CSV table of C-alpha atoms and ligand atoms in Angstrom, one decimal:
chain,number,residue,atom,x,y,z
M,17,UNK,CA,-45.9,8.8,6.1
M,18,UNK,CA,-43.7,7.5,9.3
M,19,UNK,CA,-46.1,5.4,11.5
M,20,UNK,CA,-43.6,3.9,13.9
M,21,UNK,CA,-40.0,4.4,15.0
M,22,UNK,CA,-38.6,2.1,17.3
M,23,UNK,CA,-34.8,1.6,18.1
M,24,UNK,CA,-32.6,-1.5,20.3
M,25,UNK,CA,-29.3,-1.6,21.5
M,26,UNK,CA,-27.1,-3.9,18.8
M,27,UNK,CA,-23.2,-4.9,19.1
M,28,UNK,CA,-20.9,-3.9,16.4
M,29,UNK,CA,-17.9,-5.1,15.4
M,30,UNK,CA,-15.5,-4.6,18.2
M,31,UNK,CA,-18.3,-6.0,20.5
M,32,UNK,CA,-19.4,-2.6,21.2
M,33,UNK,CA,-22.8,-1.6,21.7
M,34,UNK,CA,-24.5,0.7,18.6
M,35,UNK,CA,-28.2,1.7,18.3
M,36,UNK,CA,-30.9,0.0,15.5
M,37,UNK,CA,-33.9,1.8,14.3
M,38,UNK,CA,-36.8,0.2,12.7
M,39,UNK,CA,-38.6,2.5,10.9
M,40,UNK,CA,-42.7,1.3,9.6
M,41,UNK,CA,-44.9,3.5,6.7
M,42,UNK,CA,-48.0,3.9,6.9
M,43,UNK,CA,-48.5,1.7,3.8
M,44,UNK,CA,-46.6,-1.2,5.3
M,45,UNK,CA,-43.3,-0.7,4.1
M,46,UNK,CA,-40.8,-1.0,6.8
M,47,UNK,CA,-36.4,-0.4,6.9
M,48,UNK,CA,-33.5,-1.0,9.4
M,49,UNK,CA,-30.3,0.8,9.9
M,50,UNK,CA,-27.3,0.4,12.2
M,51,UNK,CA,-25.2,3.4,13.5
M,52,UNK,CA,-21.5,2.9,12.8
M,53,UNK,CA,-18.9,4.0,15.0
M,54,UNK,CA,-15.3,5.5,14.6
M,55,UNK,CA,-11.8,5.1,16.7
M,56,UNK,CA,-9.6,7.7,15.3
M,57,UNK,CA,-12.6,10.3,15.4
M,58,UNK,CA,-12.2,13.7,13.9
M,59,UNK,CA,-12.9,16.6,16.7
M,60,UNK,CA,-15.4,18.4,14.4
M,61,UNK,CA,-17.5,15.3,14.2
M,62,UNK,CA,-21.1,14.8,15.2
M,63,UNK,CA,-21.8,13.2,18.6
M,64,UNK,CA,-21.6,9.8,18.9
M,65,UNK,CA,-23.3,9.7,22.1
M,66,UNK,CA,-21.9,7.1,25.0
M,67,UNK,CA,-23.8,6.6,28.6
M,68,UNK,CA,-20.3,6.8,30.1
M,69,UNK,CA,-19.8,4.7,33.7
M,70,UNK,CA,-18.3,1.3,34.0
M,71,UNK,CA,-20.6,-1.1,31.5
M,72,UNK,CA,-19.4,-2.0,28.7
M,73,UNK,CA,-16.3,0.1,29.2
M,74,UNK,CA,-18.7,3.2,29.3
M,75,UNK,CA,-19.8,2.6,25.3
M,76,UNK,CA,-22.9,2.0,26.3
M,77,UNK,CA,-26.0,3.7,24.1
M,78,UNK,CA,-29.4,3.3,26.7
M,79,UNK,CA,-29.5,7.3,26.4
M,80,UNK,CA,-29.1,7.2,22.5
M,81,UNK,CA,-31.7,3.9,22.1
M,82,UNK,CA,-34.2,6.1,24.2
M,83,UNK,CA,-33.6,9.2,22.5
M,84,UNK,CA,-35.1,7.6,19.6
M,85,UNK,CA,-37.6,5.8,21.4
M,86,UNK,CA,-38.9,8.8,23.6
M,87,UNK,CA,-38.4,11.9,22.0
M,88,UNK,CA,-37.3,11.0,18.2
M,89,UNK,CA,-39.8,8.6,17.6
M,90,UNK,CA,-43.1,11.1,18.5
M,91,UNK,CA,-41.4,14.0,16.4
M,92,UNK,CA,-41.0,12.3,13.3
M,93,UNK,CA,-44.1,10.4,13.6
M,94,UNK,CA,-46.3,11.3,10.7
M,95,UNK,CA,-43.3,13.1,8.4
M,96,UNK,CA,-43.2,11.3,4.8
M,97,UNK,CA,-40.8,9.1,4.7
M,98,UNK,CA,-40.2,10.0,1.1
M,99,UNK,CA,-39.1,13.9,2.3
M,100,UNK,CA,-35.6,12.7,3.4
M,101,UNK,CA,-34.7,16.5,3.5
M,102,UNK,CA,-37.8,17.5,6.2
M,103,UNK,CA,-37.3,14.2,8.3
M,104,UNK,CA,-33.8,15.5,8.6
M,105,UNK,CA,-34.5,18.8,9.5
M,106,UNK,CA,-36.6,17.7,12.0
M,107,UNK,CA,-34.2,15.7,13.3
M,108,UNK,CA,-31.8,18.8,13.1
M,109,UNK,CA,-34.3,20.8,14.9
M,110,UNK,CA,-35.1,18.4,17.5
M,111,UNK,CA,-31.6,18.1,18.9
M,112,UNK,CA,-30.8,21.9,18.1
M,113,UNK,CA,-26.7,21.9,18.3
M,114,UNK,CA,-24.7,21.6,15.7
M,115,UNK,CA,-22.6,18.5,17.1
M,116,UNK,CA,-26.4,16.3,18.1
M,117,UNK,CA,-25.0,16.7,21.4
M,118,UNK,CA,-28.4,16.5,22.4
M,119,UNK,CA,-29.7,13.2,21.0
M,120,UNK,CA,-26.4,11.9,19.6
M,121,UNK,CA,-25.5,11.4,15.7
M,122,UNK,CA,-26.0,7.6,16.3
M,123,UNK,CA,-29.5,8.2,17.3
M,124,UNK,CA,-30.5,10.3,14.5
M,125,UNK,CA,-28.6,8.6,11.9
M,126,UNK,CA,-30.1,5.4,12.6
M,127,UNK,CA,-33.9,6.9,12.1
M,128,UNK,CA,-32.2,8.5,9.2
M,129,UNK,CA,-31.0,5.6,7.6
M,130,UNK,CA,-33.8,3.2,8.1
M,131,UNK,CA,-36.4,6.1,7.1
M,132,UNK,CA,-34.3,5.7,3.5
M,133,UNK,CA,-34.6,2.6,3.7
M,134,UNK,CA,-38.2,2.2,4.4
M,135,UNK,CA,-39.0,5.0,1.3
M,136,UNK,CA,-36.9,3.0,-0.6
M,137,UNK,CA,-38.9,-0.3,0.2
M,138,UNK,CA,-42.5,1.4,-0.4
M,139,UNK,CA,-41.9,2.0,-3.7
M,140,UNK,CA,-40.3,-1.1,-4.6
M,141,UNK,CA,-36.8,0.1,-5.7
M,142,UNK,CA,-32.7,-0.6,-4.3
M,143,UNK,CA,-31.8,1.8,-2.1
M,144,UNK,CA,-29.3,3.2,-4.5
M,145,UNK,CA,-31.7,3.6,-7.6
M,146,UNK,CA,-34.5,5.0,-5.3
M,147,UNK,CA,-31.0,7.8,-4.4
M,148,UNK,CA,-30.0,8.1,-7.8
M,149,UNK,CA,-32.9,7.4,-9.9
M,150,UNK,CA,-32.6,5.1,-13.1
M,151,UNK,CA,-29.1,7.0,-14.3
M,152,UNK,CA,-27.3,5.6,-11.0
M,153,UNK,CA,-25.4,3.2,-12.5
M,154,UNK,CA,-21.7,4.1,-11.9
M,155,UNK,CA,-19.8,1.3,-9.8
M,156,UNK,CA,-17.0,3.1,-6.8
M,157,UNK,CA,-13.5,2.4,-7.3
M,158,UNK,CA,-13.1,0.9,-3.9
M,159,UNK,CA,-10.0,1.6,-1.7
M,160,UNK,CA,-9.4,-1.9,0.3
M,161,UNK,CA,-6.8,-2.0,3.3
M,162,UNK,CA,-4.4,-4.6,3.6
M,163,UNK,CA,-2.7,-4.0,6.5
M,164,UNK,CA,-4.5,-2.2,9.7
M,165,UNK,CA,-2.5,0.3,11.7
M,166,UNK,CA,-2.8,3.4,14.0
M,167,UNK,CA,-5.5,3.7,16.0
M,168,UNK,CA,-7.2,0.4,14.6
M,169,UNK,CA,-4.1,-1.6,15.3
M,170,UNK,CA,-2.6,-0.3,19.3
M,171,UNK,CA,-0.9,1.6,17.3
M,172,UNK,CA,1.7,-0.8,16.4
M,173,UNK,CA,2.9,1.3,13.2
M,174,UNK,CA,1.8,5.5,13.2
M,175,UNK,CA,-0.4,4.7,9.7
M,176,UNK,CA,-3.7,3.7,10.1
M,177,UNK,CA,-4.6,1.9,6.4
M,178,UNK,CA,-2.6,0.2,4.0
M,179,UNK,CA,-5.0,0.3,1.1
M,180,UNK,CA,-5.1,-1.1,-2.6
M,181,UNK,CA,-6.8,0.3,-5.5
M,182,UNK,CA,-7.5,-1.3,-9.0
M,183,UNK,CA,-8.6,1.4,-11.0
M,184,UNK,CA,-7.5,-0.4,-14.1
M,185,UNK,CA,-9.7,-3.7,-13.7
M,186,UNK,CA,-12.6,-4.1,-16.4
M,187,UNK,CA,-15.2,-3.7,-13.1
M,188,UNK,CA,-15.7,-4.3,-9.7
M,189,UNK,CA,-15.8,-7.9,-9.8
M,190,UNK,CA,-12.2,-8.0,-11.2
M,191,UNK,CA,-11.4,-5.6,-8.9
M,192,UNK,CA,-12.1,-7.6,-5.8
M,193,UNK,CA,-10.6,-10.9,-7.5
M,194,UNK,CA,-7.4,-9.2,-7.7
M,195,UNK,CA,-7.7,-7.4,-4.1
M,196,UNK,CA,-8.5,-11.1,-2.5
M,197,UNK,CA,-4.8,-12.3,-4.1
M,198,UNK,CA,-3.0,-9.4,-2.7
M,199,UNK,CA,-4.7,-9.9,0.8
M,200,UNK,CA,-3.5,-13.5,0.3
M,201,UNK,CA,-0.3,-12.7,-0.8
M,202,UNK,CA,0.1,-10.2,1.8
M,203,UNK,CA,-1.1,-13.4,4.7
M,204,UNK,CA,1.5,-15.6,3.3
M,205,UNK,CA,4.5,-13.0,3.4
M,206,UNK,CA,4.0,-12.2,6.3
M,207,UNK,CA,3.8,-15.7,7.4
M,208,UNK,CA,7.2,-16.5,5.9
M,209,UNK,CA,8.5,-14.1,7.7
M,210,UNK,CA,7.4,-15.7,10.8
M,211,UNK,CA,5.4,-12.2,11.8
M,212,UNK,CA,1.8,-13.7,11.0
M,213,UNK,CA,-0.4,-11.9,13.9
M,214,UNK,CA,-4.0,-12.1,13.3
M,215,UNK,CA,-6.0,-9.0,12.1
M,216,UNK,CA,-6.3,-5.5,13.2
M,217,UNK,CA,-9.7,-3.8,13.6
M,218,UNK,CA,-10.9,-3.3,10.2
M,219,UNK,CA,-9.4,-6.8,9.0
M,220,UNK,CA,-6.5,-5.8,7.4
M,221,UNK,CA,-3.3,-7.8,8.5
M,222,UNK,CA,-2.2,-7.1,12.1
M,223,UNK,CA,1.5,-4.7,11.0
M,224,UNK,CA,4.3,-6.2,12.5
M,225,UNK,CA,6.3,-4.4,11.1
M,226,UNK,CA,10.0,-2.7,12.1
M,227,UNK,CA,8.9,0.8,10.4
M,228,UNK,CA,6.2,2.5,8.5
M,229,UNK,CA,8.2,2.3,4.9
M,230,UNK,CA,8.7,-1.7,5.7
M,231,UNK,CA,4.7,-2.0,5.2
M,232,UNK,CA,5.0,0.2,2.6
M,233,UNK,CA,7.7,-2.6,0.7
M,234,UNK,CA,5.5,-5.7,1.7
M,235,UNK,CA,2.3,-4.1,0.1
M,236,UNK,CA,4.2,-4.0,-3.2
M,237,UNK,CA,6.2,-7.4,-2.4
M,238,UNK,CA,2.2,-8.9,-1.4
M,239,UNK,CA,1.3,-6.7,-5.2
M,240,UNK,CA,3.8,-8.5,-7.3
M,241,UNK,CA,3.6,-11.6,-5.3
M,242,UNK,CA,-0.3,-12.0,-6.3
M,243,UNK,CA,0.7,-12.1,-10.4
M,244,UNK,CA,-0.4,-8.2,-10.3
M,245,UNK,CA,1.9,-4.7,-11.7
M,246,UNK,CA,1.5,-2.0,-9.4
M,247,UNK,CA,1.5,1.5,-11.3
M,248,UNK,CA,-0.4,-0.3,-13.8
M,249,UNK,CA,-2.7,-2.3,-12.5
M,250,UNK,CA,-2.7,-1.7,-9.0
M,251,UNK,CA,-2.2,1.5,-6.5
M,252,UNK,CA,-1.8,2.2,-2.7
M,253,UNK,CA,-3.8,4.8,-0.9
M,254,UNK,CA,-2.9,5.4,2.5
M,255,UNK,CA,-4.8,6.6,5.2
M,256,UNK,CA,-2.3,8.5,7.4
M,257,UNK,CA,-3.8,9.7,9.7
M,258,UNK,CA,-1.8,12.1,10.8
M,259,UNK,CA,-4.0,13.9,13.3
M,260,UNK,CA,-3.8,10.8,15.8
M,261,UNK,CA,0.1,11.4,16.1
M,262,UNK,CA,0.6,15.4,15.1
M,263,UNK,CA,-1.2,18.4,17.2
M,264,UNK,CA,0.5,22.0,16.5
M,265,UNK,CA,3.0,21.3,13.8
M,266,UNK,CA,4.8,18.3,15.1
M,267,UNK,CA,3.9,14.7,13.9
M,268,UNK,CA,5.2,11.8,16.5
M,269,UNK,CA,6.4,9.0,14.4
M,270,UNK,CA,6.7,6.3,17.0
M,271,UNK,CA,7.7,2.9,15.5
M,272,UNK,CA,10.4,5.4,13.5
M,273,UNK,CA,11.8,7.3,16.4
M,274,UNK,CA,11.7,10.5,14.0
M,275,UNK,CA,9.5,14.0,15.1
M,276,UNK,CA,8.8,15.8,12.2
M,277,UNK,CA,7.6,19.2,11.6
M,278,UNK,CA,5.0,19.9,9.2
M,279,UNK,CA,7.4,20.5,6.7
M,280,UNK,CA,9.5,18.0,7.4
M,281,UNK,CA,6.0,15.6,7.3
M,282,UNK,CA,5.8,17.0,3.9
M,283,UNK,CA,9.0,16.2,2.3
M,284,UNK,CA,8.5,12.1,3.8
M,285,UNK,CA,5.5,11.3,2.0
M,286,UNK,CA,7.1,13.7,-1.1
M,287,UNK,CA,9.4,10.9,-0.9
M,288,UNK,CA,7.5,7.9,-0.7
M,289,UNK,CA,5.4,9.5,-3.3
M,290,UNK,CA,7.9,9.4,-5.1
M,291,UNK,CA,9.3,6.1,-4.5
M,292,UNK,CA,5.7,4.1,-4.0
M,293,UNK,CA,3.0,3.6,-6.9
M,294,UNK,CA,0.7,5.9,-4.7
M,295,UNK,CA,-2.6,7.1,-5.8
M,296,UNK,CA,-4.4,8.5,-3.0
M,297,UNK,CA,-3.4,10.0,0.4
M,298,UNK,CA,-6.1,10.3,3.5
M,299,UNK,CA,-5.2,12.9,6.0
M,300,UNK,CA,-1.1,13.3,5.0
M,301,UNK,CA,-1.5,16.2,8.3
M,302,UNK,CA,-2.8,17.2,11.7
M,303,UNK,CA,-6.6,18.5,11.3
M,304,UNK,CA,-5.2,21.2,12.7
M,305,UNK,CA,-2.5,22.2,10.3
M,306,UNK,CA,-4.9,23.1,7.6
M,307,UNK,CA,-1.5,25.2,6.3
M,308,UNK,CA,0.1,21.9,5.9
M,309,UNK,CA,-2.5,20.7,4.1
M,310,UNK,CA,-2.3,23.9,1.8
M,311,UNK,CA,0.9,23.5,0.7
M,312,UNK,CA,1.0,20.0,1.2
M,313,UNK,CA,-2.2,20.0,-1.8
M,314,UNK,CA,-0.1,22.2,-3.4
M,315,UNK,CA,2.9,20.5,-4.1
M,316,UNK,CA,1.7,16.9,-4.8
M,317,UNK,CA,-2.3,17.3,-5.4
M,318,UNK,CA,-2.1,17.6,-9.2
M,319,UNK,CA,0.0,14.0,-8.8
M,320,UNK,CA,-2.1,12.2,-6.3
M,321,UNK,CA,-5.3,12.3,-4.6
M,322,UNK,CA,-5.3,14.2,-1.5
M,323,UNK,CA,-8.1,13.5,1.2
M,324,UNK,CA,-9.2,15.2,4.1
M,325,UNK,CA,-11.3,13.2,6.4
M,326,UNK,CA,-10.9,14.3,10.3
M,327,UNK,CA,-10.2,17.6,8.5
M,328,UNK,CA,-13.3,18.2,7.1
M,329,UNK,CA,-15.7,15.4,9.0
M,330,UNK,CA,-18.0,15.4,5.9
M,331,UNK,CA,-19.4,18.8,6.8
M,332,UNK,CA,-20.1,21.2,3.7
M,333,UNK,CA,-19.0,24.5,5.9
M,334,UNK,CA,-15.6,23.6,6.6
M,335,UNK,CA,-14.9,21.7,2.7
M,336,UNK,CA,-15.8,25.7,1.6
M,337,UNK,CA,-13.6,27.4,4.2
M,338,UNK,CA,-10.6,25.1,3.6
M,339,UNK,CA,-11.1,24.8,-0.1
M,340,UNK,CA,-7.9,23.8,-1.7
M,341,UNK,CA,-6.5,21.9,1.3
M,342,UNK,CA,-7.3,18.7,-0.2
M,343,UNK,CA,-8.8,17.7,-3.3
M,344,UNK,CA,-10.9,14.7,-2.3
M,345,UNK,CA,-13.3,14.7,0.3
M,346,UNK,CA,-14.6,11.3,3.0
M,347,UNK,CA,-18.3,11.0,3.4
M,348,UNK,CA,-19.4,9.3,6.2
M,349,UNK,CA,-22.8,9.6,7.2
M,350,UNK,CA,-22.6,9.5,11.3
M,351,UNK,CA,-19.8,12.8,11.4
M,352,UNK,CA,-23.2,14.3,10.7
M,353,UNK,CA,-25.7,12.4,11.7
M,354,UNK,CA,-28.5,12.9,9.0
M,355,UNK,CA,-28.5,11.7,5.1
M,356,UNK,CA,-28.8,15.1,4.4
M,357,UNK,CA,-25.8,16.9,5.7
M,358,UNK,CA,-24.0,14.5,4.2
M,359,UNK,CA,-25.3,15.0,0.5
M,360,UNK,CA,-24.7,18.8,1.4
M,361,UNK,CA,-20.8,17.6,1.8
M,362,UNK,CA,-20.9,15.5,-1.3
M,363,UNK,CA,-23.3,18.5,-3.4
M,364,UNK,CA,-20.4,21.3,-2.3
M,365,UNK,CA,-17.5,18.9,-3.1
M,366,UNK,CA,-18.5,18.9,-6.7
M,367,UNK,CA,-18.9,22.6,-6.4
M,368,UNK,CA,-15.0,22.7,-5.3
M,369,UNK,CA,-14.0,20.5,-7.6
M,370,UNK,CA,-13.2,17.5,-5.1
M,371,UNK,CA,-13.6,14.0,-5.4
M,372,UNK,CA,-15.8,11.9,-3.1
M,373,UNK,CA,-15.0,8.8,-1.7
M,374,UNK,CA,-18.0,7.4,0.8
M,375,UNK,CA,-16.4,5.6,4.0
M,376,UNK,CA,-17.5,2.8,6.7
M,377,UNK,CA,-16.1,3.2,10.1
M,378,UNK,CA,-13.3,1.1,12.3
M,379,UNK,CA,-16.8,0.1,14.0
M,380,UNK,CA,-19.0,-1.2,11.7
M,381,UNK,CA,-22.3,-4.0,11.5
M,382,UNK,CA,-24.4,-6.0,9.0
M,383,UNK,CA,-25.5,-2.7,7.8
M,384,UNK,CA,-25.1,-2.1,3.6
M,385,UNK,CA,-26.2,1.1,3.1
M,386,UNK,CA,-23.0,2.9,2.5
M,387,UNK,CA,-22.8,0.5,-0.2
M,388,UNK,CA,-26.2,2.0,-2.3
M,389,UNK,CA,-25.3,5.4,-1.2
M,390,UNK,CA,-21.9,5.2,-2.8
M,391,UNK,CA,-23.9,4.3,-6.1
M,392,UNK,CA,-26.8,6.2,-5.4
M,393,UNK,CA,-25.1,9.9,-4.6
M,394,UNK,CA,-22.5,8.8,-7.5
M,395,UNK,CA,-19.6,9.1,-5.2
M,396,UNK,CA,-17.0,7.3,-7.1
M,397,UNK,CA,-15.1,5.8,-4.8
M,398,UNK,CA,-16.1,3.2,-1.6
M,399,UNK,CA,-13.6,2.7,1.4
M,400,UNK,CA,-15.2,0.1,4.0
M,401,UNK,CA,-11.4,-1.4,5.0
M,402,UNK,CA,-9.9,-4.6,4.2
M,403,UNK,CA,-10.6,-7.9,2.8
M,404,UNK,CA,-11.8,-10.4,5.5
M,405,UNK,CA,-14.5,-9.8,8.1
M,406,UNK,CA,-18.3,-10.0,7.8
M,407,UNK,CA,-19.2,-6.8,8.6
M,408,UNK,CA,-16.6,-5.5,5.5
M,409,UNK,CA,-17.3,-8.4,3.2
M,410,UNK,CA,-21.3,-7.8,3.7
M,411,UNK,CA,-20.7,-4.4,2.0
M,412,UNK,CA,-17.9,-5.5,-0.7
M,413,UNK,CA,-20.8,-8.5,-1.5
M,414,UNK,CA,-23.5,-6.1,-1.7
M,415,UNK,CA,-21.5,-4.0,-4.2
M,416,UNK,CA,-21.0,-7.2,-6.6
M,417,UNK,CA,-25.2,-8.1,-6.1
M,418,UNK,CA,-25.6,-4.3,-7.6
M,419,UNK,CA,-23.0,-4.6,-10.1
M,420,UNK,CA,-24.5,-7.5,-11.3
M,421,UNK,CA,-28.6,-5.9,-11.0
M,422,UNK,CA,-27.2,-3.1,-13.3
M,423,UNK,CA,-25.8,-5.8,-15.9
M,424,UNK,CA,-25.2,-3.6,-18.8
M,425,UNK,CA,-25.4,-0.1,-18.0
M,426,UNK,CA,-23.2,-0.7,-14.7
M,427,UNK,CA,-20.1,1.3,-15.6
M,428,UNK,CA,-17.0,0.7,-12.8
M,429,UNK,CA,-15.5,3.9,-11.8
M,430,UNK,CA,-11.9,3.8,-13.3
M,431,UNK,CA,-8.6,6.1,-12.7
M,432,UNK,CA,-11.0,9.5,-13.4
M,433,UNK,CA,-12.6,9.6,-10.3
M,434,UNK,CA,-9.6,10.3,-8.3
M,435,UNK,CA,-9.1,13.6,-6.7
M,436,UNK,CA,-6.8,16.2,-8.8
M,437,UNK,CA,-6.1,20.1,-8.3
M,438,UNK,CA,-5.6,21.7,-11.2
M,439,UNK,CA,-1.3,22.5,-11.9
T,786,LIG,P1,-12.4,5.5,12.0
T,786,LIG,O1,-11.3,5.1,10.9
T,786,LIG,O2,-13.7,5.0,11.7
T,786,LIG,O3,-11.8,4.9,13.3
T,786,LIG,O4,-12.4,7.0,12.1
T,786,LIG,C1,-11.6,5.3,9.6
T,786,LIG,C2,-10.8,6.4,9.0
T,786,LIG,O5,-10.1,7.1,9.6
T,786,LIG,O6,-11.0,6.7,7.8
T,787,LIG,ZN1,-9.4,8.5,7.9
């Protein structure tokens, strides 16, 4: 059972304050989790509670550290740690909305996280196995940015992640030794081109570029520059999105001068589907245009993997009352706020038929645990940004330490797991 909760105020990635828990057992055992945080936020997502004012350019978390401290930490004092489901709910109950407006999502998903953690610990076991049991074995096909945009990059380009996948390398080891020549590839093009600008929030290549489809061209240039064949060997998935630049049926495509209307949306990424070796599209429309999405899903989802993140925020409710807007589905743990909601989203997405792809955030830490939950719930697929960057590379590192743990019975996940609707 929980003996003691305490939480501190830690920095993130963008120097940003986020809240730690500690979470001790009874029997000794103890674990630690970090809170993530996003930028281009869905508006159906948990709170991620701020203190506002001047400090720290009013990110500050005092009221989320003491949430856990004064009102958390009594409540789930005494709750078995091993019970991930009651803890939850008592963290659900506690705050009582159905945003943790109350407490904040970074309050309770910390305590959430480390109480995992610390069950995880008191019987000895990984994280992931003590998820998944002994059968958890299957290694995500991870999507990997190369170049940052949108929100993550001043907006520079409208598309927030360039990404490359590898379904068709033998594992995941292979599949990281081909991502780190692309990444380097992709440096030294830009470089010739005299455009070389640092890196963008989630370490992917700062884009400067003239227009979205000119990133689009040096991903495949930086592809076949590293010794690699896209289609064959290596994919894009992009992460458009679109709600950070379209609200009621007209998308704002800055760096191209163009306004589109949904349809008009459609029928450009129809054509760089058509053009590109694309595998998997994040958020293609608004959150708000769940028509769009519809017949977006409709006309290219049996071709590529549609996924809705800021469209369905990892909440089960609204994958069920959109179903057939996408066909793949984002998990990230703090647009809920518990371990639990989350599994609800990934439990219903198999229910619908969706693929599930479990995601970091543009803020992240030193924290792994979307690594073992991405083996331990089976997800599939693992999106934690790009190539360079502690706080990415500590969860693309983890992933090769439990690769190699599994040794034979580790099985990478290979072109199956990608999101398809039926013709
Ligand atoms: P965010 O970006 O963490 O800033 O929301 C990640 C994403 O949109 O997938
Ligand atoms: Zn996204």
């Amino acid at each position: 059972a929980i003996a003691y909760v305490h939480a501190r105020r830690v920095w993130d990635s963008r120097g940003r304050p986020t809240v730690e828990a500690d979470v001790l057992l009874e029997g000794g055992a103890v674990g630690r989790a970090i809170a993530p945080a996003g930028a281009s936020t869905g508006s159906g997502e948990a709170l991620d509670l701020r203190d506002g004012g001047t400090a720290f350019g009013g990110y500050d978390v005092r009221k989320a550290v003491a949430n856990v401290n004064d009102v958390i930490a009594r409540a789930v004092t005494g709750i078995d740690a091993a019970n991930q489901e009651a803890l939850d709910e008592r963290l659900i109950e506690l705050d009582g909305t159905r945003n943790k407006t109350r407490l904040g999502a970074n309050a309770t998903l910390a305590v959430s996280m480390a109480a995992a953690h610390a069950a995880a610990a008191a019987v000895g076991e990984p994280l992931y196995r003590y998820l998944g049991g002994a059968d958890a074995a299957r290694i995500p096909l991870p999507q990997i940015q190369i170049f940052g945009g949108g929100a993550h990059a001043g907006r520079r380009v409208d598309i927030q992640d360039f990404m490359v996948m590898c379904p068709a390398a033998e594992n995941f080891a292979q599949a990281l030794d081909w991502t780190a020549e692309i990444y380097r590839a992709a440096g030294t093009l830009l470089q010739e081109a005299g455009t070389l600008a640092g890196v963008a929030d989630e370490g992917g290549w700062w884009p400067s570029f003239a227009s979205n489809e000119q990133a689009l061209d040096t991903l495949v240039a930086a592809i076949e520059r590293a010794g690699l064949r896209p289609v064959e060997q290596v994919g894009i998935a992009l992460d458009v999105a679109a709600s950070d630049f379209g609200r009621n049926g007209r998308y704002k495509l800055a760096l191209d001068g163009k306004e589109l209307s949904t349809d008009g949306m459609i029928e450009l990424l129809a054509g760089w589907i058509g053009r590109y070796p694309i595998l998997s599209l994040e958020d293609p429309l608004a959150e708000d245009d769940t028509a769009g999405f519809l017949a977006f899903t409709r006309a290219a989802g049996n071709r590529i993997q549609v996924v809705g993140d800021d469209l369905l925020v990892s909440d089960a409710d609204r994958l069920r009352d959109t179903a057939g807007a996408a066909n793949a589905i984002l998990l990230k743990p703090n647009q809920r706020g518990t371990l639990t909601e989350t599994l609800d989203a990934r439990r219903v997405a198999d229910e619908c038929g969706y693929a599930t792809i479990v995601s970091a955030r543009s803020g992240e830490t030193e924290d792994v645990t979307i690594a073992h939950l991405a083996v331990g719930w089976d997800a599939g697929q693992l999106k934690v940004g790009s190539f360079s960057r502690g706080e990415r590379m500590a969860k693309w590192n983890e992933m090769l330490r439990i690769e190699e743990a599994l040794g034979g019975k580790a099985h990478f996940a290979g072109r199956s797991v990608l999101g398809r609707s039926p013709p």
